[in-house]
Amino acid sequence: GESVGLHLPTLSVQEGDNSIINCAYSNSASDYFIWYKQESGKGPQFIIDIRSNMDKRQGQRVTVLLNKTVKHLSLQIAATQPGDSAVYFCAETYSSGGYNKLIFGAGTRLAVHP
Amino acid sequence: EAEVAQSPRYKITEKSQAVAFWCDPISGHATLYWYRQILGQGPELLVQFQDESVVDDSQLPKDRFSAERLKGVDSTLKIQPAELGDSAMYLCASSPRRGVGEQFFGPGTRLTVL
């Protein structure tokens, strides 16, 4: 399959280490945030979400942190595995015209080495 | 597990030709989205449907792109005539409510314009 994210920043980690992927969002009115994982040749896949009234949310091996003061999101992956290798996008949601709009960030490629 | 279906998965065409992409959202999902993803970037919204109605097509190049969802279920995105700069991944997504919460993405159609 073709590669997604040829020109994206890359985070390289060793298998078993923890990974932290950062994202800055732009709209202070955004009230819902999602992290997506995109493997080569596939569509984005939901990982975890967080609402603006929270600053931390945990899933299975993943944690999302939200800092509204500086408009920053981070995704932490514990015990990173080769299957975690992909491009990760944060997305912010805000209301416009009565509907929610989803705006994606630039993405980060995670490369996991054995 | 229900999934968003898209076809074709790959399309190669010559500039000035017409192309069409098809999407079948998850059953019962009222909101359908078409995104364009240029290699190395995050997806960008082209058009959003609520049932059969377009609610946002502000980023759709209407001189050459058209989208329809006649019965409020499946949808077609058309480009006529295709240009070299249209080469990209075209992603379809759906969500059960008015853009609230998670969007579920299909595998995408990779378009190459020669």
mmCIF file of C-alpha atoms in Angstrom:
data_model
loop_
_atom_site.group_PDB
_atom_site.id
_atom_site.type_symbol
_atom_site.label_atom_id
_atom_site.label_comp_id
_atom_site.label_asym_id
_atom_site.label_seq_id
_atom_site.Cartn_x
_atom_site.Cartn_y
_atom_site.Cartn_z
ATOM 1 C CA GLY A 1 0.000 0.000 0.000
ATOM 2 C CA GLU A 2 1.032 3.581 -0.427
ATOM 3 C CA SER A 3 2.411 5.645 2.372
ATOM 4 C CA VAL A 4 0.360 8.237 4.196
ATOM 5 C CA GLY A 5 2.271 11.179 5.519
ATOM 6 C CA LEU A 6 5.454 11.251 3.459
ATOM 7 C CA HIS A 7 6.291 14.748 4.635
ATOM 8 C CA LEU A 8 4.935 14.579 8.154
ATOM 9 C CA PRO A 9 7.023 14.922 11.310
ATOM 10 C CA THR A 10 8.075 11.507 12.562
ATOM 11 C CA LEU A 11 8.332 10.193 16.087
ATOM 12 C CA SER A 12 10.582 7.135 16.328
ATOM 13 C CA VAL A 13 10.320 4.938 19.416
ATOM 14 C CA GLN A 14 11.518 1.548 20.570
ATOM 15 C CA GLU A 15 8.996 -1.203 21.030
ATOM 16 C CA GLY A 16 7.843 -1.222 24.643
ATOM 17 C CA ASP A 17 8.563 2.456 25.260
ATOM 18 C CA ASN A 18 5.854 5.043 25.880
ATOM 19 C CA SER A 19 5.004 7.458 23.060
ATOM 20 C CA ILE A 20 3.746 11.022 23.334
ATOM 21 C CA ILE A 21 2.285 12.750 20.288
ATOM 22 C CA ASN A 22 1.466 16.434 20.552
ATOM 23 C CA CYS A 23 -1.019 18.625 18.731
ATOM 24 C CA ALA A 24 -1.904 22.314 18.811
ATOM 25 C CA TYR A 25 -5.449 23.291 17.882
ATOM 26 C CA SER A 26 -6.589 26.618 16.588
ATOM 27 C CA ASN A 27 -10.138 27.428 17.645
ATOM 28 C CA SER A 28 -10.778 28.352 21.256
ATOM 29 C CA ALA A 29 -14.473 27.589 20.667
ATOM 30 C CA SER A 30 -13.725 23.934 19.917
ATOM 31 C CA ASP A 31 -15.426 21.738 22.490
ATOM 32 C CA TYR A 32 -14.730 18.177 21.399
ATOM 33 C CA PHE A 33 -11.482 16.591 20.298
ATOM 34 C CA ILE A 34 -10.639 13.264 18.703
ATOM 35 C CA TRP A 35 -7.446 11.378 18.000
ATOM 36 C CA TYR A 36 -7.432 9.285 14.837
ATOM 37 C CA LYS A 37 -4.940 6.649 13.674
ATOM 38 C CA GLN A 38 -4.401 6.185 9.944
ATOM 39 C CA GLU A 39 -2.511 3.224 8.563
ATOM 40 C CA SER A 40 -1.141 3.207 5.062
ATOM 41 C CA GLY A 41 -3.886 2.919 2.447
ATOM 42 C CA LYS A 42 -6.717 3.054 4.992
ATOM 43 C CA GLY A 43 -9.144 5.610 6.320
ATOM 44 C CA PRO A 44 -8.684 7.242 9.741
ATOM 45 C CA GLN A 45 -9.679 5.089 12.693
ATOM 46 C CA PHE A 46 -11.020 6.509 15.969
ATOM 47 C CA ILE A 47 -8.724 6.054 18.963
ATOM 48 C CA ILE A 48 -10.012 8.229 21.786
ATOM 49 C CA ASP A 49 -11.937 11.437 22.321
ATOM 50 C CA ILE A 50 -12.226 14.108 24.992
ATOM 51 C CA ARG A 51 -14.672 16.914 25.686
ATOM 52 C CA SER A 52 -13.581 20.394 26.646
ATOM 53 C CA ASN A 53 -14.911 20.030 30.196
ATOM 54 C CA MET A 54 -12.255 17.394 30.863
ATOM 55 C CA ASP A 55 -8.475 17.600 30.945
ATOM 56 C CA LYS A 56 -7.652 13.906 30.852
ATOM 57 C CA ARG A 57 -9.229 10.727 29.557
ATOM 58 C CA GLN A 58 -7.847 7.221 29.547
ATOM 59 C CA GLY A 59 -8.489 4.285 27.284
ATOM 60 C CA GLN A 60 -6.783 0.980 26.791
ATOM 61 C CA ARG A 61 -3.056 1.841 26.588
ATOM 62 C CA VAL A 62 -3.912 5.390 25.460
ATOM 63 C CA THR A 63 -4.411 8.633 27.367
ATOM 64 C CA VAL A 64 -5.418 11.989 25.970
ATOM 65 C CA LEU A 65 -4.545 15.212 27.784
ATOM 66 C CA LEU A 66 -6.181 18.551 27.014
ATOM 67 C CA ASN A 67 -4.767 21.936 27.997
ATOM 68 C CA LYS A 68 -7.285 24.557 26.971
ATOM 69 C CA THR A 69 -5.164 27.421 28.252
ATOM 70 C CA VAL A 70 -2.542 26.874 25.563
ATOM 71 C CA LYS A 71 -4.830 24.995 23.110
ATOM 72 C CA HIS A 72 -2.796 21.833 23.252
ATOM 73 C CA LEU A 73 -3.639 18.142 23.040
ATOM 74 C CA SER A 74 -1.428 15.159 23.579
ATOM 75 C CA LEU A 75 -1.833 11.449 22.988
ATOM 76 C CA GLN A 76 0.126 9.091 25.176
ATOM 77 C CA ILE A 77 0.534 5.461 24.116
ATOM 78 C CA ALA A 78 1.834 3.082 26.747
ATOM 79 C CA ALA A 79 4.088 0.139 25.869
ATOM 80 C CA THR A 80 4.166 1.023 22.177
ATOM 81 C CA GLN A 81 3.845 -1.934 19.826
ATOM 82 C CA PRO A 82 4.801 -2.388 16.155
ATOM 83 C CA GLY A 83 1.094 -2.353 15.315
ATOM 84 C CA ASP A 84 0.930 1.214 16.595
ATOM 85 C CA SER A 85 3.031 2.391 13.642
ATOM 86 C CA ALA A 86 0.809 4.776 11.682
ATOM 87 C CA VAL A 87 0.042 8.451 11.165
ATOM 88 C CA TYR A 88 -1.845 10.054 14.046
ATOM 89 C CA PHE A 89 -4.149 13.030 13.584
ATOM 90 C CA CYS A 90 -5.814 15.168 16.189
ATOM 91 C CA ALA A 91 -9.111 16.736 15.201
ATOM 92 C CA GLU A 92 -11.086 19.549 16.809
ATOM 93 C CA THR A 93 -14.827 20.044 16.573
ATOM 94 C CA TYR A 94 -16.772 23.260 16.818
ATOM 95 C CA SER A 95 -20.295 24.279 15.992
ATOM 96 C CA SER A 96 -20.992 26.163 12.766
ATOM 97 C CA GLY A 97 -24.409 26.821 11.307
ATOM 98 C CA GLY A 98 -26.025 24.366 13.669
ATOM 99 C CA TYR A 99 -23.716 21.520 12.709
ATOM 100 C CA ASN A 100 -20.441 20.349 14.107
ATOM 101 C CA LYS A 101 -17.382 20.704 11.897
ATOM 102 C CA LEU A 102 -14.360 18.451 12.282
ATOM 103 C CA ILE A 103 -10.998 20.071 11.523
ATOM 104 C CA PHE A 104 -7.936 17.854 11.295
ATOM 105 C CA GLY A 105 -4.448 18.809 12.357
ATOM 106 C CA ALA A 106 -1.341 18.138 10.304
ATOM 107 C CA GLY A 107 -0.556 14.664 11.656
ATOM 108 C CA THR A 108 2.469 12.900 13.111
ATOM 109 C CA ARG A 109 3.950 9.649 11.884
ATOM 110 C CA LEU A 110 4.799 7.161 14.640
ATOM 111 C CA ALA A 111 7.517 4.638 13.734
ATOM 112 C CA VAL A 112 8.009 1.780 16.188
ATOM 113 C CA HIS A 113 11.297 -0.087 16.019
ATOM 114 C CA PRO A 114 11.851 -3.585 17.456
ATOM 115 C CA GLU B 1 -19.129 -4.740 12.713
ATOM 116 C CA ALA B 2 -20.792 -2.122 10.471
ATOM 117 C CA GLU B 3 -18.451 -0.191 8.212
ATOM 118 C CA VAL B 4 -18.554 2.612 5.686
ATOM 119 C CA ALA B 5 -18.134 1.183 2.192
ATOM 120 C CA GLN B 6 -16.470 3.017 -0.678
ATOM 121 C CA SER B 7 -15.786 2.133 -4.289
ATOM 122 C CA PRO B 8 -13.671 1.997 -6.255
ATOM 123 C CA ARG B 9 -10.624 1.729 -3.989
ATOM 124 C CA TYR B 10 -8.324 3.010 -6.717
ATOM 125 C CA LYS B 11 -9.006 5.068 -9.820
ATOM 126 C CA ILE B 12 -6.592 6.234 -12.489
ATOM 127 C CA THR B 13 -7.861 8.681 -15.048
ATOM 128 C CA GLU B 14 -6.588 11.210 -17.527
ATOM 129 C CA LYS B 15 -7.118 14.917 -17.042
ATOM 130 C CA SER B 16 -10.347 16.280 -18.489
ATOM 131 C CA GLN B 17 -12.124 12.955 -17.936
ATOM 132 C CA ALA B 18 -15.054 12.488 -15.565
ATOM 133 C CA VAL B 19 -14.795 10.320 -12.450
ATOM 134 C CA ALA B 20 -17.304 9.250 -9.833
ATOM 135 C CA PHE B 21 -16.918 7.799 -6.362
ATOM 136 C CA TRP B 22 -19.549 5.961 -4.363
ATOM 137 C CA CYS B 23 -20.092 5.743 -0.609
ATOM 138 C CA ASP B 24 -22.475 3.659 1.474
ATOM 139 C CA PRO B 25 -22.534 4.885 5.085
ATOM 140 C CA ILE B 26 -23.241 2.814 8.164
ATOM 141 C CA SER B 27 -26.919 1.922 8.244
ATOM 142 C CA GLY B 28 -28.953 4.494 10.118
ATOM 143 C CA HIS B 29 -26.322 7.225 10.026
ATOM 144 C CA ALA B 30 -27.997 10.477 9.046
ATOM 145 C CA THR B 31 -24.864 12.527 8.488
ATOM 146 C CA LEU B 32 -22.481 11.799 5.633
ATOM 147 C CA TYR B 33 -19.231 13.562 4.789
ATOM 148 C CA TRP B 34 -16.844 13.631 1.852
ATOM 149 C CA TYR B 35 -13.244 14.587 2.595
ATOM 150 C CA ARG B 36 -10.209 15.047 0.386
ATOM 151 C CA GLN B 37 -6.815 14.068 1.741
ATOM 152 C CA ILE B 38 -3.699 15.178 -0.101
ATOM 153 C CA LEU B 39 -0.644 13.028 0.611
ATOM 154 C CA GLY B 40 1.060 14.222 3.766
ATOM 155 C CA GLN B 41 -1.889 16.248 5.046
ATOM 156 C CA GLY B 42 -4.972 15.757 7.160
ATOM 157 C CA PRO B 43 -8.395 15.237 5.563
ATOM 158 C CA GLU B 44 -10.267 18.385 4.512
ATOM 159 C CA LEU B 45 -14.041 18.501 4.368
ATOM 160 C CA LEU B 46 -15.557 18.902 0.894
ATOM 161 C CA VAL B 47 -19.259 18.433 1.624
ATOM 162 C CA GLN B 48 -21.541 17.409 4.487
ATOM 163 C CA PHE B 49 -25.038 15.944 4.132
ATOM 164 C CA GLN B 50 -27.769 15.696 6.728
ATOM 165 C CA ASP B 51 -30.080 13.034 5.307
ATOM 166 C CA GLU B 52 -30.472 14.071 1.650
ATOM 167 C CA SER B 53 -29.689 17.759 2.176
ATOM 168 C CA VAL B 54 -26.349 19.492 1.793
ATOM 169 C CA VAL B 55 -25.565 21.428 4.984
ATOM 170 C CA ASP B 56 -22.006 22.485 4.166
ATOM 171 C CA ASP B 57 -20.336 22.599 0.763
ATOM 172 C CA SER B 58 -18.303 25.745 1.313
ATOM 173 C CA GLN B 59 -15.034 23.978 0.419
ATOM 174 C CA LEU B 60 -16.377 22.092 -2.604
ATOM 175 C CA PRO B 61 -15.016 23.400 -5.950
ATOM 176 C CA LYS B 62 -18.430 23.648 -7.504
ATOM 177 C CA ASP B 63 -17.236 24.377 -11.010
ATOM 178 C CA ARG B 64 -16.056 20.782 -11.337
ATOM 179 C CA PHE B 65 -17.215 18.840 -8.261
ATOM 180 C CA SER B 66 -20.726 17.707 -7.469
ATOM 181 C CA ALA B 67 -22.165 15.494 -4.758
ATOM 182 C CA GLU B 68 -25.552 13.968 -4.199
ATOM 183 C CA ARG B 69 -27.346 11.788 -1.677
ATOM 184 C CA LEU B 70 -30.730 11.459 -3.335
ATOM 185 C CA LYS B 71 -32.431 9.068 -0.928
ATOM 186 C CA GLY B 72 -30.503 10.059 2.145
ATOM 187 C CA VAL B 73 -28.557 6.810 2.187
ATOM 188 C CA ASP B 74 -25.658 6.266 -0.215
ATOM 189 C CA SER B 75 -23.852 9.110 -1.935
ATOM 190 C CA THR B 76 -21.897 9.861 -5.094
ATOM 191 C CA LEU B 77 -19.106 12.405 -5.537
ATOM 192 C CA LYS B 78 -18.291 13.397 -9.116
ATOM 193 C CA ILE B 79 -15.458 15.338 -10.688
ATOM 194 C CA GLN B 80 -15.800 16.646 -14.222
ATOM 195 C CA PRO B 81 -13.374 17.446 -15.701
ATOM 196 C CA ALA B 82 -10.596 16.006 -13.566
ATOM 197 C CA GLU B 83 -7.407 18.030 -13.206
ATOM 198 C CA LEU B 84 -3.901 16.972 -12.207
ATOM 199 C CA GLY B 85 -4.297 18.690 -8.839
ATOM 200 C CA ASP B 86 -7.272 16.478 -7.988
ATOM 201 C CA SER B 87 -4.979 13.523 -7.327
ATOM 202 C CA ALA B 88 -5.681 12.639 -3.703
ATOM 203 C CA MET B 89 -7.472 10.212 -1.392
ATOM 204 C CA TYR B 90 -11.218 10.805 -1.232
ATOM 205 C CA LEU B 91 -12.657 9.690 2.086
ATOM 206 C CA CYS B 92 -16.266 9.201 3.055
ATOM 207 C CA ALA B 93 -17.389 9.257 6.676
ATOM 208 C CA SER B 94 -20.698 8.992 8.506
ATOM 209 C CA SER B 95 -22.017 9.758 11.950
ATOM 210 C CA PRO B 96 -25.331 8.933 13.581
ATOM 211 C CA ARG B 97 -26.284 12.473 14.545
ATOM 212 C CA ARG B 98 -25.781 16.027 13.373
ATOM 213 C CA GLY B 99 -22.018 15.847 13.236
ATOM 214 C CA VAL B 100 -21.897 15.236 16.961
ATOM 215 C CA GLY B 101 -19.421 12.727 18.245
ATOM 216 C CA GLU B 102 -17.347 10.236 16.353
ATOM 217 C CA GLN B 103 -17.206 10.087 12.580
ATOM 218 C CA PHE B 104 -16.630 6.647 11.078
ATOM 219 C CA PHE B 105 -14.424 6.627 7.986
ATOM 220 C CA GLY B 106 -14.414 4.360 4.978
ATOM 221 C CA PRO B 107 -11.217 3.034 3.360
ATOM 222 C CA GLY B 108 -11.137 5.817 0.782
ATOM 223 C CA THR B 109 -10.703 6.031 -2.982
ATOM 224 C CA ARG B 110 -7.212 6.850 -4.199
ATOM 225 C CA LEU B 111 -7.494 8.996 -7.347
ATOM 226 C CA THR B 112 -4.565 9.501 -9.687
ATOM 227 C CA VAL B 113 -4.984 11.974 -12.532
ATOM 228 C CA LEU B 114 -2.460 11.634 -15.361
#
